[in-house]
Short mmCIF file of C-alpha atoms in Angstrom, two decimals:
data_model
loop_
_atom_site.label_atom_id
_atom_site.label_comp_id
_atom_site.label_asym_id
_atom_site.label_seq_id
_atom_site.Cartn_x
_atom_site.Cartn_y
_atom_site.Cartn_z
CA UNK A 31 43.09 101.15 -57.42
CA UNK A 32 44.96 101.42 -54.14
CA UNK A 33 45.01 104.82 -52.45
CA UNK A 34 48.28 106.76 -52.41
CA UNK A 35 47.76 107.56 -48.71
CA UNK A 36 46.32 105.78 -45.68
CA UNK A 37 42.57 105.85 -45.10
CA UNK A 38 41.79 108.63 -42.62
CA UNK A 39 39.22 107.39 -40.12
CA UNK A 40 37.21 109.00 -37.38
CA UNK A 41 35.24 107.00 -34.80
CA UNK A 42 32.08 108.18 -33.05
CA UNK A 43 31.90 106.69 -29.54
CA UNK A 44 29.71 107.18 -26.51
CA UNK A 45 32.49 107.33 -23.95
CA UNK A 46 36.20 107.78 -23.56
CA UNK A 47 36.80 105.51 -20.59
CA UNK A 48 34.28 102.63 -20.73
CA UNK A 49 34.50 101.24 -24.25
CA UNK A 50 33.09 97.78 -24.93
CA UNK A 51 35.28 94.89 -26.09
CA UNK A 52 34.19 95.10 -29.73
CA UNK A 53 34.84 98.84 -29.78
CA UNK A 54 38.32 98.45 -28.26
CA UNK A 55 39.12 95.67 -30.75
CA UNK A 56 38.17 97.89 -33.70
CA UNK A 57 40.24 100.81 -32.43
CA UNK A 58 43.16 98.50 -31.72
CA UNK A 59 43.15 96.96 -35.19
CA UNK A 60 42.76 100.25 -36.99
CA UNK A 61 45.77 101.59 -35.09
CA UNK A 62 47.82 98.48 -35.89
CA UNK A 63 47.24 98.63 -39.67
CA UNK A 64 49.45 100.96 -41.72
CA UNK A 65 46.70 101.30 -44.31
CA UNK A 66 44.67 103.35 -41.81
CA UNK A 67 45.12 106.42 -39.64
CA UNK A 68 42.82 106.79 -36.64
CA UNK A 69 42.62 110.57 -36.69
CA UNK A 70 40.16 111.06 -33.83
CA UNK A 71 37.64 109.47 -31.51
CA UNK A 72 34.65 111.80 -31.27
CA UNK A 73 32.69 111.40 -28.03
CA UNK A 74 28.96 112.02 -28.52
CA UNK A 75 27.22 114.11 -25.86
CA UNK A 76 23.95 112.10 -26.18
CA UNK A 77 25.13 108.74 -27.51
CA UNK A 78 22.15 106.57 -26.55
CA UNK A 79 19.55 108.38 -28.63
CA UNK A 80 15.89 108.82 -27.74
CA UNK A 81 14.58 105.23 -27.49
CA UNK A 82 13.54 103.96 -24.05
CA UNK A 83 12.54 100.50 -22.87
CA UNK A 84 10.68 99.23 -19.81
CA UNK A 85 12.22 98.65 -16.38
CA UNK A 86 11.51 94.93 -16.70
CA UNK A 87 13.46 94.79 -19.96
CA UNK A 88 16.37 96.65 -18.37
CA UNK A 89 16.46 94.24 -15.43
CA UNK A 90 16.19 91.19 -17.67
CA UNK A 91 18.93 92.49 -19.94
CA UNK A 92 21.30 93.11 -17.03
CA UNK A 93 20.77 89.61 -15.59
CA UNK A 94 21.04 87.95 -18.99
CA UNK A 95 24.31 89.72 -19.74
CA UNK A 96 25.86 88.68 -16.44
CA UNK A 97 24.81 85.04 -16.79
CA UNK A 98 25.02 84.34 -20.52
CA UNK A 99 27.25 86.95 -22.17
CA UNK A 100 30.10 87.63 -19.77
CA UNK A 101 33.49 88.15 -21.43
CA UNK A 102 37.08 88.67 -20.35
CA UNK A 103 38.22 92.26 -20.80
CA UNK A 104 39.82 93.01 -24.14
CA UNK A 105 43.35 94.36 -23.65
CA UNK A 106 44.50 96.49 -26.62
CA UNK A 107 47.99 95.94 -27.95
CA UNK A 108 48.36 99.08 -30.06
CA UNK A 109 45.54 101.47 -29.15
CA UNK A 110 46.30 103.46 -26.02
CA UNK A 111 43.72 106.02 -24.90
CA UNK A 112 46.33 108.34 -23.39
CA UNK A 113 48.05 108.66 -26.77
CA UNK A 114 44.89 109.04 -28.85
CA UNK A 115 43.20 112.26 -29.88
CA UNK A 116 39.68 112.57 -28.48
CA UNK A 117 37.24 115.31 -29.44
CA UNK A 118 34.44 115.55 -26.90
CA UNK A 119 31.05 117.12 -27.60
CA UNK A 120 30.05 119.21 -24.58
CA UNK A 121 26.26 119.47 -24.24
CA UNK A 122 25.48 120.53 -27.77
CA UNK A 123 22.36 122.66 -28.18
CA UNK A 124 20.80 120.61 -30.97
CA UNK A 125 21.48 118.42 -34.01
CA UNK A 126 22.57 121.39 -36.09
CA UNK A 127 25.26 122.23 -33.54
CA UNK A 128 26.44 118.61 -33.54
CA UNK A 129 26.54 118.60 -37.32
CA UNK A 130 28.58 121.78 -37.45
CA UNK A 131 31.00 120.50 -34.81
CA UNK A 132 31.67 117.16 -36.49
CA UNK A 133 31.72 118.68 -40.00
CA UNK A 134 34.42 121.10 -38.90
CA UNK A 135 36.49 118.22 -37.48
CA UNK A 136 36.01 116.13 -40.62
CA UNK A 137 37.21 118.99 -42.83
CA UNK A 138 40.10 119.88 -40.55
CA UNK A 139 41.38 116.29 -40.39
CA UNK A 140 40.54 115.32 -43.97
CA UNK A 141 38.48 112.32 -42.85
CA UNK A 142 37.45 109.73 -45.44
CA UNK A 143 34.78 108.19 -43.22
CA UNK A 144 33.45 107.99 -39.67
CA UNK A 145 32.68 104.67 -38.00
CA UNK A 146 29.64 105.16 -35.77
CA UNK A 147 29.64 103.09 -32.56
CA UNK A 148 26.64 104.78 -30.93
CA UNK A 149 22.86 104.32 -31.23
CA UNK A 150 22.61 108.08 -31.85
CA UNK A 151 23.47 108.96 -35.42
CA UNK A 152 24.94 112.09 -36.99
CA UNK A 153 23.16 114.69 -39.14
CA UNK A 154 23.11 114.11 -42.90
CA UNK A 155 25.27 117.19 -43.34
CA UNK A 156 28.24 115.26 -41.90
CA UNK A 157 27.83 112.31 -44.26
CA UNK A 158 27.62 114.71 -47.20
CA UNK A 159 31.17 115.90 -46.46
CA UNK A 160 32.77 112.45 -46.13
CA UNK A 161 33.90 110.65 -49.31
CA UNK A 162 32.87 107.26 -47.85
CA UNK A 163 30.12 108.43 -45.49
CA UNK A 164 29.26 107.36 -41.96
CA UNK A 165 29.53 103.58 -41.41
CA UNK A 166 27.49 101.69 -38.81
CA UNK A 167 26.09 98.27 -37.89
CA UNK A 168 22.43 97.34 -37.70
CA UNK A 169 22.64 96.21 -34.06
CA UNK A 170 23.26 99.83 -33.05
CA UNK A 171 19.77 100.75 -34.22
CA UNK A 172 18.13 98.40 -31.70
CA UNK A 173 19.64 99.50 -28.40
CA UNK A 174 19.56 102.35 -25.92
CA UNK A 175 20.80 103.17 -22.43
CA UNK A 176 18.43 100.44 -21.18
CA UNK A 177 20.11 97.65 -23.14
CA UNK A 178 19.96 95.98 -26.55
CA UNK A 179 16.90 94.26 -27.99
CA UNK A 180 18.77 93.26 -31.14
CA UNK A 181 17.96 89.59 -31.67
CA UNK A 182 14.69 89.60 -29.72
CA UNK A 183 12.69 89.50 -32.94
CA UNK A 184 14.77 86.66 -34.40
CA UNK A 185 14.56 84.49 -31.29
CA UNK A 186 10.82 84.98 -30.79
CA UNK A 187 10.01 84.31 -34.45
CA UNK A 188 12.46 81.38 -34.53
CA UNK A 189 14.36 82.85 -37.45
CA UNK A 190 17.00 80.49 -38.86
CA UNK A 191 19.78 83.07 -38.42
CA UNK A 192 20.56 86.61 -37.30
CA UNK A 193 21.80 89.06 -39.91
CA UNK A 194 24.71 91.43 -39.39
CA UNK A 195 24.65 94.41 -41.75
CA UNK A 196 27.35 97.02 -42.25
CA UNK A 197 25.96 100.10 -44.00
CA UNK A 198 27.11 103.54 -45.00
CA UNK A 199 25.09 106.74 -44.70
CA UNK A 200 26.00 108.80 -47.74
CA UNK A 201 23.89 111.80 -46.76
CA UNK A 202 21.87 113.11 -49.68
CA UNK A 203 22.82 109.99 -51.68
CA UNK A 204 21.03 107.79 -49.11
CA UNK A 205 22.02 104.72 -47.14
CA UNK A 206 23.71 101.74 -48.81
CA UNK A 207 24.68 98.28 -47.63
CA UNK A 208 28.41 97.61 -47.72
CA UNK A 209 28.25 93.98 -46.57
CA UNK A 210 25.84 91.60 -44.87
CA UNK A 211 26.18 88.11 -43.41
CA UNK A 212 24.10 85.83 -41.21
CA UNK A 213 24.97 83.84 -38.10
CA UNK A 214 23.37 80.94 -36.29
CA UNK A 215 20.98 81.84 -33.48
CA UNK A 216 22.49 81.58 -30.00
CA UNK A 217 20.93 80.63 -26.69
CA UNK A 218 19.73 84.16 -25.83
CA UNK A 219 19.47 87.66 -27.27
CA UNK A 220 22.31 88.89 -25.06
CA UNK A 221 24.59 86.04 -26.11
CA UNK A 222 23.53 86.51 -29.72
CA UNK A 223 24.36 90.21 -29.62
CA UNK A 224 27.73 89.69 -27.92
CA UNK A 225 28.69 87.10 -30.54
CA UNK A 226 27.53 89.31 -33.43
CA UNK A 227 29.56 92.24 -32.09
CA UNK A 228 32.71 90.14 -32.08
CA UNK A 229 32.07 89.07 -35.68
CA UNK A 230 31.43 92.72 -36.57
CA UNK A 231 35.08 93.51 -35.84
CA UNK A 232 36.25 91.11 -38.54
CA UNK A 233 33.67 92.31 -41.04
CA UNK A 234 34.48 95.99 -40.54
CA UNK A 235 38.24 95.53 -40.88
CA UNK A 236 37.82 93.49 -44.05
CA UNK A 237 35.71 96.22 -45.64
CA UNK A 238 38.07 98.97 -44.48
CA UNK A 239 40.93 97.14 -46.21
CA UNK A 240 38.85 97.02 -49.39
CA UNK A 241 38.18 100.75 -49.09
CA UNK A 242 41.90 101.46 -48.62
CA UNK A 243 42.60 99.46 -51.78
CA UNK A 244 39.91 101.29 -53.72
CA UNK A 245 37.89 98.07 -54.06
CA UNK A 246 34.92 98.81 -51.84
CA UNK A 247 31.57 97.73 -53.25
CA UNK A 248 27.97 97.65 -52.08
CA UNK A 249 25.26 94.98 -52.14
CA UNK A 250 21.61 95.55 -52.97
CA UNK A 251 18.87 95.72 -50.34
CA UNK A 252 19.43 94.03 -46.98
CA UNK A 253 18.29 97.07 -44.96
CA UNK A 254 15.26 96.55 -42.72
CA UNK A 255 13.52 98.89 -40.36
CA UNK A 256 14.90 98.55 -36.82
CA UNK A 257 12.59 97.02 -34.24
CA UNK A 258 11.27 99.35 -31.53
CA UNK A 259 11.98 98.64 -27.83
CA UNK A 260 10.05 95.51 -26.77
CA UNK A 261 6.73 95.99 -25.04
CA UNK A 262 6.11 94.54 -21.58
CA UNK A 263 4.20 91.59 -23.05
CA UNK A 264 7.09 90.85 -25.44
CA UNK A 265 9.61 90.91 -22.59
CA UNK A 266 7.49 88.45 -20.59
CA UNK A 267 7.02 86.15 -23.60
CA UNK A 268 10.73 86.23 -24.34
CA UNK A 269 11.60 85.52 -20.68
CA UNK A 270 9.31 82.48 -20.63
CA UNK A 271 10.78 81.15 -23.89
CA UNK A 272 14.33 81.67 -22.64
CA UNK A 273 13.58 79.91 -19.33
CA UNK A 274 12.16 76.88 -21.16
CA UNK A 275 15.13 76.80 -23.52
CA UNK A 276 17.63 76.93 -20.64
CA UNK A 277 15.78 74.11 -18.87
CA UNK A 278 15.89 71.94 -21.99
CA UNK A 279 19.61 72.58 -22.43
CA UNK A 280 20.31 71.77 -18.78
CA UNK A 281 18.36 68.51 -19.10
CA UNK A 282 20.26 67.58 -22.25
CA UNK A 283 23.61 68.35 -20.58
CA UNK A 284 22.67 66.21 -17.58
CA UNK A 285 21.72 63.39 -19.93
CA UNK A 286 25.11 63.57 -21.62
CA UNK A 287 26.93 63.51 -18.28
CA UNK A 288 25.01 60.38 -17.29
CA UNK A 289 25.56 58.86 -20.74
CA UNK A 290 21.80 58.87 -21.30
CA UNK A 291 21.94 61.21 -24.25
CA UNK A 292 24.61 62.18 -26.74
CA UNK A 293 24.87 63.91 -30.07
CA UNK A 294 24.77 60.89 -32.38
CA UNK A 295 25.64 61.01 -36.06
CA UNK A 296 25.06 58.35 -38.66
CA UNK A 297 26.19 57.88 -42.26
CA UNK A 298 24.25 57.44 -45.49
CA UNK A 299 25.72 56.11 -48.72
CA UNK A 300 24.49 55.75 -52.27
CA UNK A 301 25.54 56.06 -55.88
CA UNK A 302 25.83 59.45 -57.54
CA UNK A 303 28.00 62.54 -57.80
CA UNK A 304 28.05 65.95 -56.16
CA UNK A 305 25.92 67.47 -58.90
CA UNK A 306 23.23 64.76 -59.08
CA UNK A 307 23.08 62.62 -55.89
CA UNK A 308 19.70 61.88 -54.28
CA UNK A 309 20.04 61.41 -50.49
CA UNK A 310 16.48 60.07 -50.22
CA UNK A 311 17.70 56.93 -52.04
CA UNK A 312 20.69 56.40 -49.74
CA UNK A 313 21.35 53.46 -47.41
CA UNK A 314 22.30 53.96 -43.77
CA UNK A 315 25.67 52.95 -42.38
CA UNK A 316 24.56 53.01 -38.74
CA UNK A 317 26.65 53.89 -35.70
CA UNK A 318 27.41 51.58 -32.80
CA UNK A 319 27.85 52.51 -29.16
CA UNK A 320 31.64 52.48 -29.48
CA UNK A 321 31.86 53.73 -33.07
CA UNK A 322 29.77 56.82 -33.77
CA UNK A 323 30.73 58.04 -37.22
CA UNK A 324 30.94 61.58 -38.66
CA UNK A 325 32.96 63.65 -41.16
CA UNK A 326 33.33 60.79 -43.69
CA UNK A 327 35.88 60.85 -46.52
CA UNK A 328 36.06 58.21 -49.27
CA UNK A 329 39.32 57.10 -50.86
CA UNK A 330 39.91 54.62 -53.66
CA UNK A 331 43.05 52.49 -53.39
CA UNK A 332 44.08 49.40 -55.35
CA UNK A 333 40.55 48.67 -56.50
CA UNK A 334 38.90 49.12 -53.11
CA UNK A 335 36.84 51.97 -51.70
CA UNK A 336 37.90 52.97 -48.18
CA UNK A 337 36.16 55.25 -45.73
CA UNK A 338 38.04 57.46 -43.27
CA UNK A 339 35.93 59.08 -40.57
CA UNK A 340 35.81 60.69 -37.15
CA UNK A 341 35.03 58.00 -34.58
CA UNK A 342 33.97 58.41 -30.97
CA UNK A 343 32.01 56.47 -28.35
CA UNK A 344 28.88 57.42 -26.44
CA UNK A 345 29.89 59.82 -23.68
CA UNK A 346 33.38 60.23 -25.12
CA UNK A 347 35.07 63.63 -25.26
CA UNK A 348 37.85 62.88 -27.76
CA UNK A 349 37.59 61.35 -31.21
CA UNK A 350 40.12 59.53 -33.36
CA UNK A 351 40.27 58.63 -37.06
CA UNK A 352 39.03 55.18 -38.05
CA UNK A 353 38.99 53.52 -41.44
CA UNK A 354 36.72 50.93 -43.02
CA UNK A 355 36.36 49.29 -46.43
CA UNK A 356 33.18 49.07 -48.46
CA UNK A 357 32.03 45.69 -49.69
CA UNK A 358 29.02 46.60 -51.78
CA UNK A 359 27.08 48.87 -49.37
CA UNK A 360 28.43 47.21 -46.22
CA UNK A 361 31.27 48.90 -44.31
CA UNK A 362 33.86 46.43 -42.99
CA UNK A 363 36.02 47.84 -40.13
CA UNK A 364 39.75 47.96 -40.86
CA UNK A 365 41.16 49.74 -37.80
CA UNK A 366 42.31 53.02 -36.28
CA UNK A 367 44.19 55.15 -38.78
CA UNK A 368 45.23 57.96 -36.45
CA UNK A 369 44.92 58.50 -32.71
CA UNK A 370 46.44 61.42 -30.79
CA UNK A 371 46.17 62.87 -27.31
CA UNK A 372 43.92 65.59 -28.72
CA UNK A 373 40.61 65.47 -30.57
CA UNK A 374 40.73 64.54 -34.27
CA UNK A 375 38.07 64.85 -36.95
CA UNK A 376 37.56 65.73 -40.63
CA UNK A 377 40.15 63.27 -42.08
CA UNK A 378 40.57 64.70 -45.58
CA UNK A 379 42.61 62.08 -47.48
CA UNK A 380 44.10 62.91 -50.87
CA UNK A 381 46.81 61.86 -53.31
CA UNK A 382 49.68 63.93 -54.70
CA UNK A 383 51.81 61.97 -57.12
CA UNK A 384 52.76 58.69 -55.47
CA UNK A 385 52.12 59.98 -51.95
CA UNK A 386 48.91 59.71 -49.93
CA UNK A 387 48.21 62.43 -47.37
CA UNK A 388 45.69 63.03 -44.60
CA UNK A 389 44.72 66.49 -43.39
CA UNK A 390 42.69 65.95 -40.19
CA UNK A 391 41.20 68.72 -38.12
CA UNK A 392 43.60 69.41 -35.24
CA UNK A 393 42.42 72.80 -34.00
CA UNK A 394 43.21 71.75 -30.40
CA UNK A 395 46.92 71.98 -31.36
CA UNK A 396 46.43 75.51 -32.75
CA UNK A 397 47.87 74.61 -36.14
CA UNK A 398 47.12 72.90 -39.45
CA UNK A 399 48.68 69.45 -39.87
CA UNK A 400 49.26 67.15 -42.85
CA UNK A 401 50.17 63.50 -42.31
CA UNK A 402 51.82 61.28 -44.93
CA UNK A 403 50.86 57.64 -45.30
CA UNK A 404 53.71 55.23 -44.51
CA UNK A 405 51.73 52.01 -44.87
CA UNK A 406 48.17 52.22 -46.15
CA UNK A 407 45.76 52.60 -44.45
CA UNK A 408 46.89 52.43 -40.80
CA UNK A 409 50.36 53.99 -40.55
CA UNK A 410 50.90 57.75 -40.89
CA UNK A 411 53.66 60.21 -40.03
CA UNK A 412 53.45 63.95 -39.47
CA UNK A 413 54.62 65.61 -42.69
CA UNK A 414 54.01 69.37 -42.46
CA UNK A 415 52.32 72.09 -40.41
CA UNK A 416 51.11 75.64 -40.97
CA UNK A 417 49.24 78.53 -39.35
CA UNK A 418 50.99 77.96 -36.04
CA UNK A 419 49.11 79.50 -33.13
CA UNK A 420 45.86 79.88 -35.11
CA UNK A 421 42.59 78.13 -34.32
CA UNK A 422 41.83 76.39 -37.64
CA UNK A 423 39.25 73.72 -38.46
CA UNK A 424 38.00 71.65 -41.42
CA UNK A 425 40.91 72.48 -43.71
CA UNK A 426 40.96 71.65 -47.41
CA UNK A 427 43.91 71.62 -49.82
CA UNK A 428 42.91 71.75 -53.48
CA UNK A 429 44.73 72.18 -56.77
CA UNK A 430 42.95 74.47 -59.21
CA UNK A 431 44.09 76.65 -62.08
CA UNK A 432 47.65 75.34 -61.77
CA UNK A 433 47.91 76.48 -58.13
CA UNK A 434 47.46 74.92 -54.71
CA UNK A 435 44.93 76.58 -52.39
CA UNK A 436 44.38 76.07 -48.67
CA UNK A 437 40.80 76.66 -47.51
CA UNK A 438 40.62 77.00 -43.73
CA UNK A 439 37.93 77.84 -41.20
CA UNK A 440 39.92 80.01 -38.84
CA UNK A 441 38.34 81.53 -35.76
CA UNK A 442 39.15 85.20 -35.28
CA UNK A 443 37.96 85.68 -31.72
CA UNK A 444 38.45 87.18 -28.29
CA UNK A 445 35.63 85.61 -26.25
CA UNK A 446 33.74 83.31 -28.65
CA UNK A 447 35.82 80.72 -30.48
CA UNK A 448 33.77 79.65 -33.48
CA UNK A 449 34.82 77.78 -36.62
CA UNK A 450 31.53 78.09 -38.47
CA UNK A 451 31.67 81.75 -39.45
CA UNK A 452 34.84 82.56 -41.40
CA UNK A 453 36.48 81.05 -44.48
CA UNK A 454 40.09 81.99 -45.22
CA UNK A 455 42.03 81.12 -48.36
CA UNK A 456 45.81 80.90 -48.83
CA UNK A 457 47.88 80.21 -51.91
CA UNK A 458 50.46 77.54 -50.98
CA UNK A 459 53.12 75.41 -52.64
CA UNK A 460 51.29 72.10 -52.00
CA UNK A 461 51.31 69.56 -49.15
CA UNK A 462 54.55 71.05 -47.83
CA UNK A 463 52.44 74.05 -46.75
CA UNK A 464 55.25 76.51 -47.43
CA UNK A 465 55.01 80.05 -48.68
CA UNK A 466 51.44 80.75 -47.52
CA UNK A 467 50.05 83.85 -49.24
CA UNK A 468 46.78 85.05 -47.70
CA UNK A 469 43.96 85.99 -50.02
CA UNK A 470 43.59 89.73 -50.53
CA UNK A 471 40.09 89.75 -49.02
CA UNK A 472 40.34 87.24 -46.16
CA UNK A 473 38.03 86.11 -44.77
CA UNK A 474 36.49 85.58 -48.20
CA UNK A 475 33.24 84.27 -46.69
CA UNK A 476 31.66 85.48 -43.44
CA UNK A 477 28.57 83.94 -41.85
CA UNK A 478 27.61 80.55 -40.47
CA UNK A 479 25.16 79.91 -43.33
CA UNK A 480 27.94 79.02 -45.79
CA UNK A 481 31.47 79.62 -44.46
CA UNK A 482 32.41 76.26 -42.91
CA UNK A 483 33.76 73.55 -45.18
CA UNK A 484 31.56 70.47 -45.41
CA UNK A 485 33.67 68.00 -47.36
CA UNK A 486 36.03 67.54 -50.29
CA UNK A 487 36.01 70.05 -53.14
CA UNK A 488 35.32 68.74 -56.66
CA UNK A 489 35.98 69.92 -60.19
CA UNK A 490 33.40 68.84 -62.79
CA UNK A 491 33.53 69.99 -66.41
CA UNK A 492 35.37 73.15 -65.46
CA UNK A 493 33.10 73.87 -62.49
CA UNK A 494 34.57 73.88 -58.97
CA UNK A 495 32.22 72.85 -56.16
CA UNK A 496 32.66 73.34 -52.41
CA UNK A 497 30.37 71.55 -49.95
CA UNK A 498 29.74 73.77 -46.95
CA UNK A 499 27.85 73.50 -43.70
CA UNK A 500 24.58 75.36 -43.27
CA UNK A 501 24.62 76.20 -39.57
CA UNK A 502 21.20 77.69 -38.88
CA UNK A 503 18.05 77.14 -36.78
CA UNK A 504 20.14 77.09 -33.61
CA UNK A 505 21.66 73.74 -34.65
CA UNK A 506 25.29 72.97 -35.43
CA UNK A 507 25.31 71.09 -38.73
CA UNK A 508 21.68 71.73 -39.59
CA UNK A 509 22.13 71.48 -43.35
CA UNK A 510 24.53 71.19 -46.26
CA UNK A 511 25.17 73.57 -49.16
CA UNK A 512 26.72 72.82 -52.50
CA UNK A 513 28.57 76.00 -53.45
CA UNK A 514 29.82 76.62 -56.97
CA UNK A 515 32.97 78.75 -57.11
CA UNK A 516 32.76 81.21 -59.97
CA UNK A 517 36.07 82.96 -59.37
CA UNK A 518 39.20 81.96 -57.46
CA UNK A 519 42.35 84.06 -57.71
CA UNK A 520 44.69 85.81 -55.27
CA UNK A 521 42.63 89.00 -55.72
CA UNK A 522 39.05 87.75 -56.02
CA UNK A 523 36.70 85.05 -54.74
CA UNK A 524 33.08 84.51 -55.72
CA UNK A 525 30.81 81.57 -55.00
CA UNK A 526 27.09 80.90 -55.06
CA UNK A 527 24.86 78.27 -53.57
CA UNK A 528 23.47 75.90 -56.21
CA UNK A 529 21.86 73.35 -53.89
CA UNK A 530 20.77 72.99 -50.26
CA UNK A 531 20.30 69.63 -48.50
CA UNK A 532 18.23 69.78 -45.32
CA UNK A 533 17.63 66.91 -42.87
CA UNK A 534 14.30 65.86 -44.35
CA UNK A 535 15.55 63.26 -46.80
CA UNK A 536 14.97 60.59 -44.13
CA UNK A 537 12.70 60.55 -41.08
CA UNK A 538 14.05 61.29 -37.60
CA UNK A 539 17.00 63.44 -38.69
CA UNK A 540 17.97 66.78 -37.13
CA UNK A 541 20.97 67.75 -39.24
CA UNK A 542 23.38 66.88 -42.06
CA UNK A 543 26.68 68.65 -42.62
CA UNK A 544 29.24 66.72 -44.68
CA UNK A 545 29.52 65.20 -48.17
CA UNK A 546 32.11 63.24 -50.13
CA UNK A 547 32.17 61.02 -53.20
CA UNK A 548 34.58 58.75 -55.05
CA UNK A 549 34.18 56.32 -57.93
CA UNK A 550 30.46 56.97 -58.29
CA UNK A 551 29.74 56.36 -54.57
CA UNK A 552 28.80 59.21 -52.25
CA UNK A 553 28.65 59.45 -48.48
CA UNK A 554 27.12 62.02 -46.14
CA UNK A 555 26.54 62.22 -42.43
CA UNK A 556 23.34 63.08 -40.58
CA UNK A 557 22.51 63.95 -37.00
CA UNK A 558 20.08 61.69 -35.13
CA UNK A 559 19.64 63.81 -31.98
CA UNK A 560 18.90 67.53 -31.70
#
């Protein structure tokens, strides 16, 4: 049940004047939302805690941040430091004194929770007084004044993804996990951490909105012991691994510039449906130098099975939408269905009544577009647009439960545009894209392991399935999930993974990230180069 008053929030920071981008973004969004009141920013007198790392780590961290994690300064629109209440701890004698100071503030201001932005925590006595406890992120437990080693462990062990965990310290009741999600590994620990911090803004605000509506929940487990500061040998091993990785990336980039190497996708087709297909039995529809194929969508029309797909050439920087026709398992080229000045991909083609529509990815235009077919399959006209000014990718429009739903991979970002991490849902009126009503808990899915759409959604015997990309192992489009949606309404969304397809169904593959089927035929794409 929704609260009868705004959520009263305190924030624990380490400084008043040198806040990081992610911290400023959180303060700015809390101030801008009428469901919250930012009562105070409490400045910790010893914010960095007791952990210390080596000089070599500190030097490496500083260089890595400058080279691989530099960001433009976040400029708040609503939060203004000169208008905000700050309560500064002045050289407190001990933890008891800190606890008494913050407890008094919490009682005086009627705080519901405190968001901790510092490595140093607060005494349990403070959490005991707060109805919702002290909230914090796991990356804060692996940093100090010397820098952050969050992500070191994942990169060195070659973990498939890095986990972001938002937890609440409830004092005597213990620590609980509010939400957790995982993101694809980035090029370095510094880059990884900067990216995770930006995603943390979105996660925190979503959970604060749930708390304000009285709908906050917790998830089991997910808490792990924080890693200690890396030893000298670990820093040296990490530095060597990072140097090799940067060299390999530079070589690959040079190869692409000289047209010696490119990310090449191919297609595989077979007979089956989303709940029973066997990719190991599929037949390749290979690319050519001037027609590399990805994001395939099948469409049956007048007894024929057509294939719409993203098409680009080796060394090309902009794709268009091509169409072919299947004759048995052979794809016969038909022509170019859609070509614009900007990049096009993900040509979702669907029927509504007598009309045929295409919903290609057009995130370069900062909007969602639907095109109506004028003459099948090569003539299309722009029909409707939505989400103007938003960076949206891989959009799906589906009718379910008597309603139309728009599934969109929007990128909520300041420095790191990324379409693999957030799934937003809107109730709409249909292909006209009018009257968009955002889902109560947008983004309904967070994390690169499952958020990004990976093909058409299907309803089978009352079950709704959503293919999604599995972006892990440092690879875009590493794998494919089949998600079954258990609940879809304006107030709730639940899905679970019922199948994972990894790029081992054929030899020589490095990824697979898209599925479609029509008339008993299925199609998926696979990546040939890492």
